[in-house]
Amino acid sequence: MYVFQHTGQLSIEEFHSPFGGKLDPNNRWVLLHKLIPWMSLESHYAPQFTAKTGAPAKPFQMAFGAVYIQQRLGVTDRETVALITESPYLQFFIGLSGYQPLPPFDPSMMVHFRKRIGPDLMKVCNNMTKANGIAMIQELLTESQQEDGTDQEQQKQLAAIEEELGVKPASLEADSNWGTLILDATCVPDDIPYPVDLRLLDESRETTEKVIDELFKQLQGKIGRKPRCNRDKAHNLFLAIIKKKKPKREEIREAKRFQLNEISRNLRAIDGMIHCGAVLSALGSQLYRKLLIASEIYRQQQDMYDNDSRRIDDRIVNLSKPHVRPIVRGKAGKKTEFGAKISISDDNGFVDVDRISWDNYNEANDLIARAIQYKEERGCYPARICADSIYMTSDNKKFCAGNNIRLSGRPRKKQAGAEKQTPEQQELFKSDLRKRSVIEGRIGTGKRKYGLDRILTKLVETSRTVITMAFFVMNAEKILRLLRLLFVLLVSIYFAMLWLWASWRRSGRLWAT
């Protein structure tokens, strides 16, 4: 059940603080609170709940604010709740009416928050927050341009801020192409150990043994003894191989054979216990899920063992995260990464996530769809698209040529020798190449600062929320940076006008004397 708990935005003056005084209106969390349109977004969040059934859910501002705080500060669920409990600014940001010394919610609620705020809702949040921030900055720019005390340097700085907003100038025709779209793809690794088939088999064997223990408790008095399991022997053999620096291929294969035989016997024992009256539904959802994954791991590993192969479709590399797949990237030092592959785009300074998949794909197929989406959002195609050489396919080139879009990127090896460029084209290509490096910086910032170098969540839906939230934080931080810069410029313009007025008064007094 969902209940609207307030009818408007909280003001900084209305926030109750037991320490006396008022909160600083220029604090970053207070500015961010004004930037996000909470009430409009809450109407998109509420429909996923029923009107009367169940306990009242936490409001959208609390759920979204908590996930934002965690992503921005890079902390765990428990640490997020602790920071919110300690800081009145964070409590104001998540929508509380006053400071309270008790935690506003249990840390386990963070999982539910991430499930409810999916990629679709995140995209709506990103678009609405970006539009609201741009409108705020444009309003301040309009007021500053009406002042007479701005010098040439300050006008250049105001023009640079306006350019960073990525808004099409009104002087251009509505149908004319405008703007720059930068495309790229990367892999965001999940928090899993390096996949080793022998370790995966050992974990699957232990899972089947736990299932046998639980099912035997249900059948006490119905069967004579528990099915036999060579637990110590199998685990000791696994340790003997895994601790070796360079085990021989024959030793690894023999250890795999032993683990596969143990899992096969355990699965047959589980089937026999089910025929005797045991119920798998009593295992609990987590153990039952692991049993299903372990049986699929056994099927895949047995198939690879029989065919003496190292490859199979939809290969599971982790028992806790079965959706993770090996993504062959060919990067220096990391030929293969294990996580989600994402396609991102830089739309005139703001980053969007276009695709998230744990299966490998060719990102060149996303260019046409992203250009069409650009036209739907802005009413025109981009003037240029900067991308890597993998995007330089014949279909993409035909599409860009037919819509008067300049597709700039390194040509493929076969095309590099055939295509000759004039000095002007070479200089234009170098300029576009420097522009494309911006998105590499976005990817690096997301991995170093906002947790995209290691995804800690275990579920597919929560991982998608974490990935999209990281880029939302980047866009919000850019708007806050422009607002702070614009505020400093407006203050400098104000003091410059005061200085001119004071100088005029002093000069008038001198002439009077």
Short mmCIF file of C-alpha atoms in Angstrom, two decimals, residues 12-421:
data_model
loop_
_atom_site.label_atom_id
_atom_site.label_comp_id
_atom_site.label_asym_id
_atom_site.label_seq_id
_atom_site.Cartn_x
_atom_site.Cartn_y
_atom_site.Cartn_z
CA ILE A 12 14.65 24.66 4.76
CA GLU A 13 13.02 27.05 7.25
CA GLU A 14 10.38 24.50 8.26
CA PHE A 15 12.88 21.77 9.11
CA HIS A 16 12.98 21.30 12.88
CA SER A 17 16.42 21.04 14.46
CA PRO A 18 16.77 20.28 18.20
CA PHE A 19 20.21 21.93 18.25
CA GLY A 20 18.83 25.39 17.62
CA GLY A 21 19.43 27.62 14.62
CA LYS A 22 18.69 26.75 10.99
CA LEU A 23 20.31 24.63 8.33
CA ASP A 24 22.63 26.23 5.80
CA PRO A 25 20.58 26.89 2.61
CA ASN A 26 23.76 26.61 0.49
CA ASN A 27 24.56 23.07 1.66
CA ARG A 28 24.94 20.61 -1.22
CA TRP A 29 22.12 18.37 0.03
CA VAL A 30 19.78 21.35 0.36
CA LEU A 31 20.59 22.46 -3.19
CA LEU A 32 20.10 18.93 -4.48
CA HIS A 33 16.76 18.76 -2.64
CA LYS A 34 15.60 21.80 -4.64
CA LEU A 35 16.91 20.33 -7.89
CA ILE A 36 14.92 17.06 -7.89
CA PRO A 37 11.15 17.43 -8.60
CA TRP A 38 9.95 15.08 -5.86
CA MET A 39 6.19 15.45 -6.26
CA SER A 40 6.22 14.87 -10.02
CA LEU A 41 8.39 11.79 -9.62
CA GLU A 42 6.25 10.44 -6.78
CA SER A 43 3.31 10.14 -9.19
CA HIS A 44 5.44 7.77 -11.30
CA TYR A 45 6.52 5.76 -8.24
CA ALA A 46 3.12 5.24 -6.55
CA PRO A 47 1.32 3.15 -9.27
CA GLN A 48 3.44 0.06 -8.53
CA PHE A 49 1.71 -0.26 -5.13
CA THR A 50 -1.87 -1.24 -4.34
CA ALA A 51 -4.22 1.33 -2.89
CA LYS A 52 -5.38 -0.49 0.26
CA THR A 53 -3.51 -3.81 0.65
CA GLY A 54 -0.41 -4.22 2.79
CA ALA A 55 1.55 -2.00 5.11
CA PRO A 56 2.20 1.59 3.96
CA ALA A 57 5.40 1.80 1.92
CA LYS A 58 8.11 4.36 2.50
CA PRO A 59 7.63 7.53 0.39
CA PHE A 60 9.50 7.97 -2.86
CA GLN A 61 11.67 10.78 -1.52
CA MET A 62 12.97 8.56 1.29
CA ALA A 63 13.58 5.58 -1.01
CA PHE A 64 15.23 7.51 -3.83
CA GLY A 65 17.16 9.77 -1.47
CA ALA A 66 18.63 6.81 0.42
CA VAL A 67 19.76 5.09 -2.79
CA TYR A 68 21.25 8.38 -4.03
CA ILE A 69 23.15 8.92 -0.77
CA GLN A 70 24.57 5.42 -0.88
CA GLN A 71 25.70 5.75 -4.50
CA ARG A 72 27.13 9.24 -4.02
CA LEU A 73 29.10 8.40 -0.88
CA GLY A 74 29.98 4.79 -1.82
CA VAL A 75 28.95 3.13 1.45
CA THR A 76 27.11 -0.04 2.51
CA ASP A 77 23.43 -0.34 3.42
CA ARG A 78 24.10 -0.19 7.16
CA GLU A 79 26.51 2.73 6.80
CA THR A 80 23.93 4.61 4.71
CA VAL A 81 21.32 4.34 7.46
CA ALA A 82 23.93 5.34 10.08
CA LEU A 83 24.92 8.46 8.11
CA ILE A 84 21.28 9.47 7.65
CA THR A 85 20.67 9.02 11.39
CA GLU A 86 23.65 11.25 12.26
CA SER A 87 23.13 14.08 9.77
CA PRO A 88 20.18 16.54 9.78
CA TYR A 89 21.04 17.54 6.21
CA LEU A 90 20.60 13.97 4.98
CA GLN A 91 17.33 13.65 6.93
CA PHE A 92 16.11 16.85 5.29
CA PHE A 93 17.14 15.46 1.89
CA ILE A 94 15.07 12.26 2.31
CA GLY A 95 11.97 14.27 3.32
CA LEU A 96 11.78 14.15 7.11
CA SER A 97 10.04 17.12 8.76
CA GLY A 98 12.63 17.41 11.53
CA TYR A 99 15.73 15.79 12.97
CA GLN A 100 15.16 12.48 14.74
CA PRO A 101 17.84 10.46 16.61
CA LEU A 102 16.37 7.09 15.56
CA PRO A 103 16.99 5.41 12.18
CA PRO A 104 14.18 6.27 9.72
CA PHE A 105 14.15 2.69 8.35
CA ASP A 106 15.93 -0.66 8.68
CA PRO A 107 19.02 -1.28 6.51
CA SER A 108 17.28 -4.27 4.91
CA MET A 109 14.85 -1.82 3.27
CA MET A 110 17.63 -0.68 0.95
CA VAL A 111 17.19 -3.87 -1.09
CA HIS A 112 13.49 -3.12 -1.57
CA PHE A 113 14.27 0.49 -2.51
CA ARG A 114 16.63 -0.68 -5.25
CA LYS A 115 14.04 -3.16 -6.54
CA ARG A 116 11.29 -0.54 -6.73
CA ILE A 117 13.43 2.12 -8.42
CA GLY A 118 14.14 0.36 -11.68
CA PRO A 119 15.87 1.59 -14.87
CA ASP A 120 12.62 2.92 -16.37
CA LEU A 121 11.88 5.07 -13.33
CA MET A 122 15.54 6.11 -13.20
CA LYS A 123 15.32 7.34 -16.80
CA VAL A 124 12.26 9.44 -15.91
CA CYS A 125 14.10 10.81 -12.86
CA ASN A 126 17.13 11.66 -14.98
CA ASN A 127 15.12 13.47 -17.67
CA MET A 128 12.94 15.44 -15.23
CA THR A 129 15.84 16.41 -12.95
CA LYS A 130 17.95 17.46 -15.93
CA ALA A 131 15.09 19.56 -17.35
CA ASN A 132 14.46 21.15 -13.94
CA GLY A 133 18.14 21.96 -13.43
CA ILE A 134 18.49 23.45 -16.91
CA ALA A 135 15.42 25.61 -16.34
CA MET A 136 16.85 26.89 -13.03
CA ILE A 137 20.18 27.80 -14.64
CA GLN A 138 18.54 29.44 -17.65
CA GLU A 139 16.41 31.59 -15.36
CA LEU A 140 19.49 32.76 -13.49
CA LEU A 141 21.32 33.39 -16.78
CA THR A 142 18.44 35.52 -18.04
CA GLU A 143 18.53 37.61 -14.89
CA SER A 144 22.30 38.02 -15.07
CA GLN A 145 22.24 39.05 -18.74
CA GLN A 146 19.86 41.91 -17.88
CA GLU A 147 22.45 43.43 -15.55
CA ASP A 148 24.61 46.23 -16.94
CA GLY A 149 27.65 45.66 -14.74
CA THR A 150 29.04 42.57 -16.49
CA ASP A 151 32.41 42.97 -18.18
CA GLN A 152 33.64 41.02 -21.21
CA GLU A 153 35.33 38.26 -19.19
CA GLN A 154 32.22 37.63 -17.12
CA GLN A 155 30.10 37.51 -20.27
CA LYS A 156 32.40 34.83 -21.66
CA GLN A 157 32.02 32.78 -18.49
CA LEU A 158 28.23 33.11 -18.62
CA ALA A 159 28.28 32.02 -22.27
CA ALA A 160 30.43 28.99 -21.35
CA ILE A 161 27.91 27.97 -18.68
CA GLU A 162 25.07 28.33 -21.17
CA GLU A 163 26.97 26.19 -23.68
CA GLU A 164 27.46 23.42 -21.11
CA LEU A 165 23.69 23.12 -20.69
CA GLY A 166 23.45 21.44 -24.09
CA VAL A 167 20.33 23.33 -25.20
CA LYS A 168 19.73 24.04 -28.88
CA PRO A 169 19.92 27.79 -29.62
CA ALA A 170 16.62 29.39 -30.56
CA SER A 171 18.23 31.08 -33.57
CA LEU A 172 18.64 27.76 -35.41
CA GLU A 173 15.88 26.23 -37.49
CA ALA A 174 13.74 23.60 -35.79
CA ASP A 175 14.54 20.87 -38.33
CA SER A 176 18.27 21.55 -38.63
CA ASN A 177 20.67 19.08 -37.05
CA TRP A 178 22.36 20.25 -33.88
CA GLY A 179 24.48 18.90 -31.07
CA THR A 180 27.00 16.15 -30.42
CA LEU A 181 26.24 12.56 -29.50
CA ILE A 182 29.12 10.44 -28.20
CA LEU A 183 28.70 6.66 -27.99
CA ASP A 184 30.72 3.99 -26.24
CA ALA A 185 30.36 0.70 -24.38
CA THR A 186 32.09 -0.75 -21.34
CA CYS A 187 31.83 -3.58 -18.83
CA VAL A 188 31.03 -3.03 -15.15
CA PRO A 189 32.50 -6.01 -13.25
CA ASP A 190 30.49 -7.80 -10.59
CA ASP A 191 31.88 -8.60 -7.15
CA ILE A 192 32.71 -12.28 -7.73
CA PRO A 193 35.94 -14.29 -7.40
CA TYR A 194 37.71 -15.24 -10.60
CA PRO A 195 35.69 -18.16 -11.99
CA VAL A 196 37.41 -21.52 -11.61
CA ASP A 197 35.45 -24.58 -12.70
CA LEU A 198 36.79 -26.71 -9.87
CA ARG A 199 35.74 -24.15 -7.23
CA LEU A 200 32.31 -23.85 -8.84
CA LEU A 201 31.85 -27.62 -8.70
CA ASP A 202 32.95 -27.73 -5.06
CA GLU A 203 30.37 -25.04 -4.13
CA SER A 204 27.66 -26.91 -6.04
CA ARG A 205 28.55 -30.16 -4.26
CA GLU A 206 28.31 -28.46 -0.87
CA THR A 207 24.91 -27.05 -1.85
CA THR A 208 23.57 -30.52 -2.68
CA GLU A 209 24.90 -31.81 0.63
CA LYS A 210 23.06 -29.07 2.53
CA VAL A 211 19.87 -30.04 0.70
CA ILE A 212 20.35 -33.68 1.70
CA ASP A 213 20.77 -32.65 5.34
CA GLU A 214 17.54 -30.59 5.27
CA LEU A 215 15.53 -33.28 3.49
CA PHE A 216 16.75 -35.97 5.90
CA LYS A 217 15.31 -33.93 8.80
CA GLN A 218 11.92 -34.20 7.11
CA LEU A 219 12.25 -37.98 6.70
CA GLN A 220 13.45 -38.93 10.17
CA GLY A 221 11.70 -42.17 11.09
CA LYS A 222 10.79 -42.92 7.46
CA ILE A 223 14.23 -43.93 6.11
CA GLY A 224 16.94 -45.82 7.95
CA ARG A 225 20.02 -43.67 7.32
CA LYS A 226 21.16 -40.54 5.56
CA PRO A 227 22.55 -41.02 2.01
CA ARG A 228 26.33 -41.31 1.98
CA CYS A 229 28.39 -38.26 0.97
CA ASN A 230 32.21 -38.14 0.67
CA ARG A 231 32.38 -34.60 2.03
CA ASP A 232 35.85 -34.60 3.57
CA LYS A 233 37.48 -36.53 0.75
CA ALA A 234 35.97 -34.30 -1.95
CA HIS A 235 36.85 -31.07 -0.15
CA ASN A 236 40.40 -32.19 0.64
CA LEU A 237 40.95 -33.17 -2.99
CA PHE A 238 39.68 -29.72 -4.05
CA LEU A 239 42.07 -27.99 -1.63
CA ALA A 240 45.00 -30.11 -2.76
CA ILE A 241 44.54 -28.98 -6.36
CA ILE A 242 43.48 -25.37 -5.81
CA LYS A 243 46.48 -24.62 -3.57
CA LYS A 244 48.99 -25.69 -6.19
CA LYS A 245 50.60 -22.87 -8.11
CA LYS A 246 50.53 -24.70 -11.45
CA PRO A 247 48.55 -27.94 -11.26
CA LYS A 248 48.78 -30.29 -14.20
CA ARG A 249 45.91 -30.55 -16.63
CA GLU A 250 45.46 -34.26 -15.84
CA GLU A 251 45.19 -33.50 -12.12
CA ILE A 252 42.53 -30.84 -12.71
CA ARG A 253 40.54 -33.14 -14.96
CA GLU A 254 40.67 -35.97 -12.42
CA ALA A 255 39.51 -33.63 -9.64
CA LYS A 256 36.63 -32.43 -11.85
CA ARG A 257 35.61 -36.03 -12.55
CA PHE A 258 35.49 -36.81 -8.83
CA GLN A 259 33.41 -33.68 -8.05
CA LEU A 260 31.01 -34.42 -10.91
CA ASN A 261 30.50 -37.97 -9.67
CA GLU A 262 29.78 -36.70 -6.16
CA ILE A 263 27.22 -34.16 -7.41
CA SER A 264 25.57 -36.76 -9.62
CA ARG A 265 25.20 -39.16 -6.70
CA ASN A 266 23.85 -36.40 -4.45
CA LEU A 267 21.24 -35.39 -7.03
CA ARG A 268 20.11 -39.01 -7.35
CA ALA A 269 19.89 -39.21 -3.56
CA ILE A 270 17.75 -36.05 -3.50
CA ASP A 271 15.38 -37.58 -6.09
CA GLY A 272 15.10 -40.73 -3.96
CA MET A 273 14.30 -38.70 -0.84
CA ILE A 274 11.59 -36.80 -2.75
CA HIS A 275 10.00 -40.14 -3.71
CA CYS A 276 10.04 -41.07 -0.03
CA GLY A 277 7.96 -37.99 0.85
CA ALA A 278 10.42 -35.11 1.26
CA VAL A 279 9.25 -31.68 0.04
CA LEU A 280 11.61 -29.23 -1.67
CA SER A 281 9.33 -26.27 -0.92
CA ALA A 282 10.29 -26.56 2.77
CA LEU A 283 13.94 -25.81 2.01
CA GLY A 284 13.48 -22.07 1.83
CA SER A 285 13.67 -19.92 -1.28
CA GLN A 286 17.41 -19.25 -1.10
CA LEU A 287 18.53 -22.89 -0.73
CA TYR A 288 15.98 -24.09 -3.30
CA ARG A 289 17.27 -21.48 -5.78
CA LYS A 290 20.85 -22.59 -5.20
CA LEU A 291 19.85 -26.21 -5.78
CA LEU A 292 18.39 -25.34 -9.18
CA ILE A 293 21.52 -23.38 -10.10
CA ALA A 294 23.79 -26.22 -8.88
CA SER A 295 21.96 -28.74 -11.05
CA GLU A 296 22.40 -26.51 -14.10
CA ILE A 297 26.09 -26.03 -13.27
CA TYR A 298 26.44 -29.83 -13.08
CA ARG A 299 24.82 -30.19 -16.52
CA GLN A 300 27.10 -27.59 -18.10
CA GLN A 301 30.28 -28.87 -16.49
CA GLN A 302 29.47 -32.51 -17.33
CA ASP A 303 28.87 -31.52 -20.95
CA MET A 304 32.20 -29.69 -21.13
CA TYR A 305 33.97 -32.60 -19.41
CA ASP A 306 32.55 -35.17 -21.84
CA ASN A 307 33.43 -33.07 -24.89
CA ASP A 308 36.77 -31.94 -23.42
CA SER A 309 35.70 -28.36 -24.13
CA ARG A 310 36.11 -25.04 -22.31
CA ARG A 311 33.10 -23.31 -23.79
CA ILE A 312 29.32 -23.66 -23.53
CA ASP A 313 26.39 -21.36 -24.18
CA ASP A 314 24.99 -19.36 -21.23
CA ARG A 315 27.81 -20.53 -19.01
CA ILE A 316 27.27 -19.95 -15.28
CA VAL A 317 30.39 -18.63 -13.56
CA ASN A 318 29.07 -17.93 -10.06
CA LEU A 319 26.62 -19.77 -7.84
CA SER A 320 25.27 -16.64 -6.11
CA LYS A 321 25.03 -14.59 -9.34
CA PRO A 322 24.00 -17.00 -12.08
CA HIS A 323 23.13 -14.14 -14.45
CA VAL A 324 26.78 -13.05 -14.75
CA ARG A 325 28.48 -14.05 -18.01
CA PRO A 326 32.06 -13.76 -19.25
CA ILE A 327 32.38 -10.67 -21.46
CA VAL A 328 35.38 -10.88 -23.81
CA ARG A 329 36.67 -7.32 -24.14
CA GLY A 330 40.26 -7.66 -25.33
CA LYS A 331 41.49 -4.80 -23.14
CA ALA A 332 45.05 -4.56 -21.92
CA GLY A 333 45.40 -6.66 -18.78
CA LYS A 334 41.72 -7.71 -18.84
CA LYS A 335 40.94 -9.87 -21.83
CA THR A 336 37.75 -11.13 -20.18
CA GLU A 337 35.57 -9.36 -17.62
CA PHE A 338 32.68 -10.78 -15.63
CA GLY A 339 29.75 -8.41 -15.29
CA ALA A 340 27.22 -6.38 -17.22
CA LYS A 341 28.04 -4.79 -20.55
CA ILE A 342 26.50 -1.34 -20.90
CA SER A 343 26.10 1.10 -23.78
CA ILE A 344 26.25 4.73 -22.74
CA SER A 345 25.91 8.01 -24.61
CA ASP A 346 27.00 11.55 -23.88
CA ASP A 347 24.18 13.83 -25.05
CA ASN A 348 25.76 17.30 -25.15
CA GLY A 349 27.36 16.87 -21.73
CA PHE A 350 24.79 14.64 -20.00
CA VAL A 351 25.27 10.86 -19.79
CA ASP A 352 22.53 8.32 -20.44
CA VAL A 353 22.53 4.52 -20.14
CA ASP A 354 21.09 3.09 -23.35
CA ARG A 355 21.49 -0.66 -22.76
CA ILE A 356 22.41 -3.05 -19.94
CA SER A 357 23.01 -6.72 -20.66
CA TRP A 358 24.91 -9.56 -19.00
CA ASP A 359 25.18 -11.28 -22.40
CA ASN A 360 27.74 -10.04 -24.88
CA TYR A 361 26.46 -8.05 -27.86
CA ASN A 362 27.68 -5.80 -30.65
CA GLU A 363 27.27 -2.20 -29.53
CA ALA A 364 27.38 -0.97 -33.14
CA ASN A 365 23.72 -2.01 -33.48
CA ASP A 366 22.71 0.65 -30.92
CA LEU A 367 23.78 3.69 -32.97
CA ILE A 368 20.70 4.02 -35.18
CA ALA A 369 18.26 3.47 -32.30
CA ARG A 370 20.07 6.05 -30.17
CA ALA A 371 20.07 8.63 -32.98
CA ILE A 372 16.32 8.13 -33.46
CA GLN A 373 15.78 8.55 -29.71
CA TYR A 374 17.82 11.77 -29.87
CA LYS A 375 15.44 13.11 -32.52
CA GLU A 376 12.37 12.12 -30.50
CA GLU A 377 13.68 13.98 -27.45
CA ARG A 378 15.09 17.09 -29.16
CA GLY A 379 13.17 17.29 -32.46
CA CYS A 380 16.30 16.96 -34.62
CA TYR A 381 19.18 14.61 -35.30
CA PRO A 382 22.65 15.38 -33.88
CA ALA A 383 25.02 17.28 -36.13
CA ARG A 384 27.78 14.78 -35.38
CA ILE A 385 28.18 11.40 -33.73
CA CYS A 386 31.58 10.57 -32.24
CA ALA A 387 32.17 6.86 -31.75
CA ASP A 388 34.78 4.13 -31.78
CA SER A 389 35.84 2.19 -34.87
CA ILE A 390 33.44 -0.66 -34.06
CA TYR A 391 30.52 1.68 -34.88
CA MET A 392 31.86 2.36 -38.41
CA THR A 393 29.64 -0.19 -40.15
CA SER A 394 28.09 0.25 -43.57
CA ASP A 395 24.54 0.45 -42.16
CA ASN A 396 25.51 3.15 -39.66
CA LYS A 397 27.33 5.14 -42.35
CA LYS A 398 24.35 4.97 -44.71
CA PHE A 399 21.98 6.09 -41.95
CA CYS A 400 24.17 9.03 -40.96
CA ALA A 401 24.77 10.08 -44.57
CA GLY A 402 21.04 9.93 -45.32
CA ASN A 403 20.20 12.16 -42.32
CA ASN A 404 23.08 14.63 -42.76
CA ILE A 405 24.92 13.43 -39.64
CA ARG A 406 28.71 13.51 -39.50
CA LEU A 407 29.84 10.13 -38.18
CA SER A 408 33.33 10.64 -36.82
CA GLY A 409 35.59 7.86 -35.60
CA ARG A 410 38.62 5.81 -36.50
CA PRO A 411 37.90 3.76 -39.64
CA ARG A 412 38.34 0.02 -39.56
CA LYS A 413 41.63 -1.46 -40.69
CA LYS A 414 40.28 -2.50 -44.09
CA GLN A 415 38.82 0.95 -44.68
CA ALA A 416 41.74 2.97 -43.35
CA GLY A 417 43.91 2.44 -46.44
CA ALA A 418 41.10 3.01 -48.95
CA GLU A 419 39.80 6.28 -47.49
CA LYS A 420 42.00 9.31 -48.11
CA GLN A 421 41.35 12.53 -46.23
#
